Short mmCIF file of C-alpha atoms in Angstrom, two decimals:
data_model
loop_
_atom_site.label_atom_id
_atom_site.label_comp_id
_atom_site.label_asym_id
_atom_site.label_seq_id
_atom_site.Cartn_x
_atom_site.Cartn_y
_atom_site.Cartn_z
CA MET A 1441 -13.48 3.30 4.61
CA ARG A 1442 -12.19 -0.23 4.00
CA ILE A 1443 -12.02 -2.90 6.68
CA ALA A 1444 -9.58 -5.50 5.39
CA GLY A 1445 -9.90 -7.76 8.41
CA LEU A 1446 -11.85 -8.23 11.64
CA GLN A 1447 -10.83 -10.01 14.84
CA LYS A 1448 -14.00 -10.36 16.86
CA LEU A 1449 -12.38 -10.54 20.30
CA THR A 1450 -9.09 -9.60 21.91
CA LEU A 1451 -8.38 -9.57 25.63
CA LEU A 1452 -4.79 -8.37 25.26
CA ASP A 1453 -4.55 -5.42 22.88
CA PHE A 1454 -6.65 -2.77 24.66
CA PRO A 1455 -5.70 -2.48 28.36
CA GLU A 1456 -8.62 -3.11 30.71
CA HIS A 1457 -11.01 -3.60 27.79
CA THR A 1458 -12.53 -6.48 25.90
CA ALA A 1459 -12.35 -5.41 22.29
CA ALA A 1460 -12.72 -6.24 18.64
CA THR A 1461 -9.92 -5.36 16.23
CA VAL A 1462 -10.35 -3.95 12.74
CA PHE A 1463 -7.48 -4.03 10.25
CA LEU A 1464 -7.23 -1.17 7.75
CA PRO A 1465 -5.18 -1.56 4.56
CA GLY A 1466 -2.21 0.42 3.32
CA CYS A 1467 1.02 1.59 4.95
CA ASN A 1468 3.76 4.09 4.20
CA PHE A 1469 6.39 1.85 5.85
CA ARG A 1470 7.98 -1.37 4.62
CA CYS A 1471 9.24 -2.84 7.88
CA PRO A 1472 10.83 -6.20 7.00
CA PHE A 1473 9.46 -7.83 10.18
CA CYS A 1474 5.84 -6.78 9.49
CA HIS A 1475 3.38 -9.65 9.92
CA ASN A 1476 0.68 -7.95 7.86
CA ALA A 1477 2.40 -8.01 4.47
CA ALA A 1478 -0.89 -8.56 2.68
CA LEU A 1479 -2.30 -5.35 4.19
CA VAL A 1480 0.83 -3.39 3.30
CA LEU A 1481 1.43 -4.68 -0.23
CA GLY A 1482 -2.11 -5.60 -1.26
CA ALA A 1483 -3.87 -2.43 -0.20
CA GLY A 1484 -5.78 -2.29 -3.48
CA ASP A 1485 -7.19 -5.80 -3.13
CA ALA A 1486 -10.63 -5.65 -1.53
CA THR A 1487 -11.08 -9.44 -1.53
CA GLY A 1488 -12.21 -10.53 1.91
CA ASP A 1489 -13.12 -7.05 3.13
CA THR A 1490 -15.76 -6.68 5.83
CA PRO A 1491 -18.40 -4.14 4.74
CA VAL A 1492 -18.61 -1.20 7.11
CA GLU A 1493 -22.33 -1.68 7.75
CA GLU A 1494 -21.74 -5.34 8.51
CA PHE A 1495 -19.11 -4.33 11.08
CA PHE A 1496 -21.48 -1.94 12.82
CA ALA A 1497 -24.23 -4.56 12.80
CA PHE A 1498 -21.73 -6.85 14.54
CA LEU A 1499 -20.98 -4.14 17.12
CA ASP A 1500 -24.67 -3.61 17.81
CA LYS A 1501 -24.87 -7.24 18.90
CA ARG A 1502 -21.86 -6.95 21.21
CA HIS A 1503 -23.11 -4.38 23.70
CA GLY A 1504 -22.30 -5.70 27.15
CA LEU A 1505 -19.71 -8.11 25.73
CA LEU A 1506 -17.22 -5.67 24.21
CA ASP A 1507 -15.93 -2.41 25.67
CA GLY A 1508 -13.92 -1.12 22.76
CA VAL A 1509 -12.54 -1.36 19.25
CA CYS A 1510 -8.86 -1.51 18.31
CA ILE A 1511 -8.07 0.11 14.97
CA THR A 1512 -4.86 -1.17 13.42
CA GLY A 1513 -3.31 -1.73 10.04
CA GLY A 1514 -1.34 -1.13 7.98
CA GLU A 1515 -1.34 2.49 9.04
CA PRO A 1516 -4.87 3.62 9.98
CA LEU A 1517 -4.11 7.34 9.74
CA LEU A 1518 -3.77 6.97 5.96
CA GLN A 1519 -7.55 6.52 5.80
CA PRO A 1520 -9.30 9.84 5.06
CA GLU A 1521 -12.56 8.62 6.62
CA LEU A 1522 -10.95 7.57 9.89
CA ALA A 1523 -12.31 10.43 12.01
CA ASP A 1524 -15.89 9.70 10.92
CA PHE A 1525 -15.32 5.99 11.55
CA CYS A 1526 -14.03 6.67 15.09
CA ALA A 1527 -16.92 9.04 15.76
CA ARG A 1528 -19.42 6.39 14.77
CA ILE A 1529 -17.76 3.80 17.02
CA LYS A 1530 -17.77 6.26 19.92
CA GLY A 1531 -21.39 7.15 19.19
CA ALA A 1532 -22.28 3.46 19.43
CA GLY A 1533 -20.89 3.43 22.98
CA PHE A 1534 -17.47 1.85 22.50
CA ALA A 1535 -14.00 3.12 23.38
CA VAL A 1536 -11.40 3.45 20.60
CA LYS A 1537 -7.76 2.36 20.63
CA LEU A 1538 -5.58 3.46 17.73
CA ASP A 1539 -2.40 1.73 16.58
CA THR A 1540 -0.10 3.99 14.56
CA ASN A 1541 3.47 4.28 13.34
CA GLY A 1542 3.48 7.95 14.31
CA SER A 1543 4.23 9.43 10.91
CA PHE A 1544 1.10 11.61 10.82
CA PRO A 1545 1.26 13.71 14.02
CA ASP A 1546 -1.29 16.31 12.92
CA ARG A 1547 -3.91 13.65 12.20
CA LEU A 1548 -3.14 11.96 15.51
CA ARG A 1549 -3.50 15.22 17.40
CA GLU A 1550 -6.80 15.99 15.64
CA LEU A 1551 -8.32 12.65 16.65
CA VAL A 1552 -7.17 12.98 20.25
CA GLU A 1553 -8.28 16.59 20.65
CA SER A 1554 -11.64 15.74 19.10
CA GLU A 1555 -11.98 13.03 21.80
CA LEU A 1556 -12.32 10.33 19.15
CA VAL A 1557 -9.48 8.17 20.51
CA ASP A 1558 -9.19 6.87 24.07
CA TYR A 1559 -5.84 5.06 23.87
CA VAL A 1560 -2.91 5.13 21.46
CA ALA A 1561 -0.27 2.47 20.81
CA LEU A 1562 2.65 3.92 18.86
CA ASP A 1563 5.16 1.58 17.29
CA VAL A 1564 8.60 3.07 17.87
CA LYS A 1565 10.68 1.02 15.48
CA ASN A 1566 14.24 1.60 16.60
CA ALA A 1567 16.86 4.09 17.72
CA PRO A 1568 16.74 7.23 15.53
CA GLU A 1569 20.02 6.35 13.79
CA ARG A 1570 18.55 3.11 12.41
CA TYR A 1571 15.01 4.23 11.72
CA ALA A 1572 15.20 4.43 7.92
CA GLU A 1573 16.71 0.95 7.72
CA THR A 1574 14.15 -0.48 10.11
CA VAL A 1575 11.08 0.96 8.37
CA GLY A 1576 12.41 0.06 4.92
CA VAL A 1577 12.29 3.63 3.59
CA PRO A 1578 15.67 5.04 2.46
CA GLY A 1579 16.15 8.65 3.50
CA PHE A 1580 13.19 8.51 5.88
CA ASP A 1581 12.41 11.82 7.61
CA LEU A 1582 12.09 11.04 11.32
CA ALA A 1583 10.67 14.47 12.26
CA PRO A 1584 6.96 13.50 12.04
CA VAL A 1585 7.50 10.39 14.19
CA ALA A 1586 9.48 12.44 16.70
CA ALA A 1587 6.59 14.92 16.85
CA SER A 1588 4.14 12.10 17.61
CA VAL A 1589 6.46 10.71 20.28
CA ASP A 1590 6.73 14.12 21.92
CA TYR A 1591 2.95 14.56 21.77
CA LEU A 1592 2.32 11.29 23.59
CA LEU A 1593 5.07 11.94 26.13
CA ALA A 1594 3.14 15.09 27.08
CA ASN A 1595 0.30 12.77 28.25
CA ALA A 1596 -2.38 14.15 25.95
CA VAL A 1597 -4.03 10.70 25.94
CA PRO A 1598 -3.36 7.32 27.60
CA TYR A 1599 -0.74 5.56 25.50
CA GLU A 1600 1.97 2.97 25.17
CA PHE A 1601 5.01 2.55 22.96
CA ARG A 1602 5.76 -0.79 21.32
CA THR A 1603 8.85 -2.20 19.61
CA THR A 1604 9.18 -5.47 17.73
CA VAL A 1605 12.71 -6.73 18.31
CA THR A 1606 14.82 -8.68 15.81
CA ARG A 1607 18.44 -9.78 16.02
CA GLU A 1608 19.29 -8.29 12.63
CA LEU A 1609 17.93 -4.80 13.29
CA HIS A 1610 18.10 -4.31 17.06
CA GLY A 1611 21.36 -4.53 18.98
CA THR A 1612 21.76 -3.78 22.65
CA THR A 1613 23.05 -0.28 21.95
CA ASP A 1614 20.07 0.39 19.66
CA LEU A 1615 17.54 -0.56 22.32
CA VAL A 1616 19.34 1.48 24.98
CA ALA A 1617 19.39 4.49 22.64
CA LEU A 1618 15.69 4.01 21.92
CA SER A 1619 14.90 3.84 25.64
CA ARG A 1620 16.65 7.18 26.15
CA TRP A 1621 14.71 8.73 23.26
CA ILE A 1622 11.38 7.83 24.89
CA ALA A 1623 12.61 8.35 28.45
CA GLY A 1624 9.79 8.82 30.95
CA ALA A 1625 7.21 7.08 28.77
CA HIS A 1626 4.13 5.72 30.53
CA ALA A 1627 4.69 2.21 29.13
CA TRP A 1628 6.98 0.49 26.64
CA HIS A 1629 6.35 -3.06 25.45
CA LEU A 1630 9.07 -5.07 23.73
CA GLN A 1631 7.66 -7.72 21.44
CA SER A 1632 9.98 -10.49 20.29
CA PHE A 1633 9.81 -11.15 16.57
CA VAL A 1634 7.93 -14.30 15.57
CA ASP A 1635 8.68 -15.72 12.13
CA ALA A 1636 5.82 -16.60 9.78
CA ASP A 1637 5.03 -17.03 6.10
CA THR A 1638 3.29 -13.64 6.14
CA VAL A 1639 6.39 -11.66 7.21
CA LEU A 1640 7.26 -8.97 4.67
CA ALA A 1641 10.92 -9.99 4.41
CA GLY A 1642 9.93 -13.61 3.93
CA PRO A 1643 10.25 -16.57 6.29
CA GLY A 1644 13.72 -17.21 7.65
CA ALA A 1645 15.07 -13.74 6.86
CA LEU A 1646 14.91 -12.42 10.43
CA HIS A 1647 15.40 -13.94 13.86
CA ALA A 1648 14.14 -13.34 17.38
CA TRP A 1649 16.19 -12.39 20.38
CA ASN A 1650 16.70 -15.05 23.02
CA SER A 1651 14.16 -14.34 25.74
CA ALA A 1652 16.81 -14.60 28.46
CA ASP A 1653 18.88 -11.91 26.73
CA LEU A 1654 15.89 -9.57 26.60
CA GLU A 1655 15.17 -10.22 30.26
CA ALA A 1656 18.77 -9.43 31.12
CA LEU A 1657 18.57 -6.10 29.28
CA LEU A 1658 15.43 -4.91 31.08
CA PRO A 1659 17.16 -3.31 34.11
CA GLU A 1660 19.18 -1.00 31.85
CA LEU A 1661 16.16 -0.09 29.71
CA ARG A 1662 14.12 0.61 32.85
CA GLN A 1663 16.56 3.30 33.87
CA ALA A 1664 14.94 5.45 31.16
CA VAL A 1665 11.46 3.87 30.99
CA PRO A 1666 10.62 2.24 34.36
CA ASN A 1667 7.52 0.54 32.94
CA THR A 1668 9.30 -1.46 30.28
CA GLN A 1669 7.74 -4.89 29.82
CA LEU A 1670 8.17 -7.92 27.60
CA ARG A 1671 5.10 -9.01 25.66
CA GLY A 1672 4.74 -12.40 24.05
CA VAL A 1673 8.28 -13.44 25.05
#
């Protein structure tokens, strides 16, 4: 198990929990708006990694200060040791939140049914018709992601859906179509794209929606997903 990055405290990412966040390297997507390009493209570079034992020593000192651990990436479900890692976190007395792109539904189901994950955030990238373009994988097979979406919609575990919105990839009709795909979801958070030097497509290639335009679209999106919220907008 490789930990490519560690954020020692987040008050926002794990609902009702104070948490640390671990970043795991490697991803099967190439989303142009991804802010973690180094994790996606430099998965073989272990420079700056946090040793696993050092991470657990850190956790041991945070009892009473932290409630949980967010596991993000990259795509964490690519890691073959993830179940053991989650089990050790749970055994230490912390809740686990998993961020995933949904492309490994069997692994997701195994973690949930083994009670190794307490909360899941699934990034739904776009309407089905634009998924391949949005994840940067020509000919992408949406079926595994659809299976993960259906699994979460069945309320097997507390969850949320998230979508990072860009002008170039997300039109009004795309977001409305996406809302109908995940209709009835417990929660859907729209995150406005923020440009940075670390963006996979490069700085200046993509642009954020105007916040007022996103606000104006919310009533229509909430017809399908009543708990649709803006985050960081």
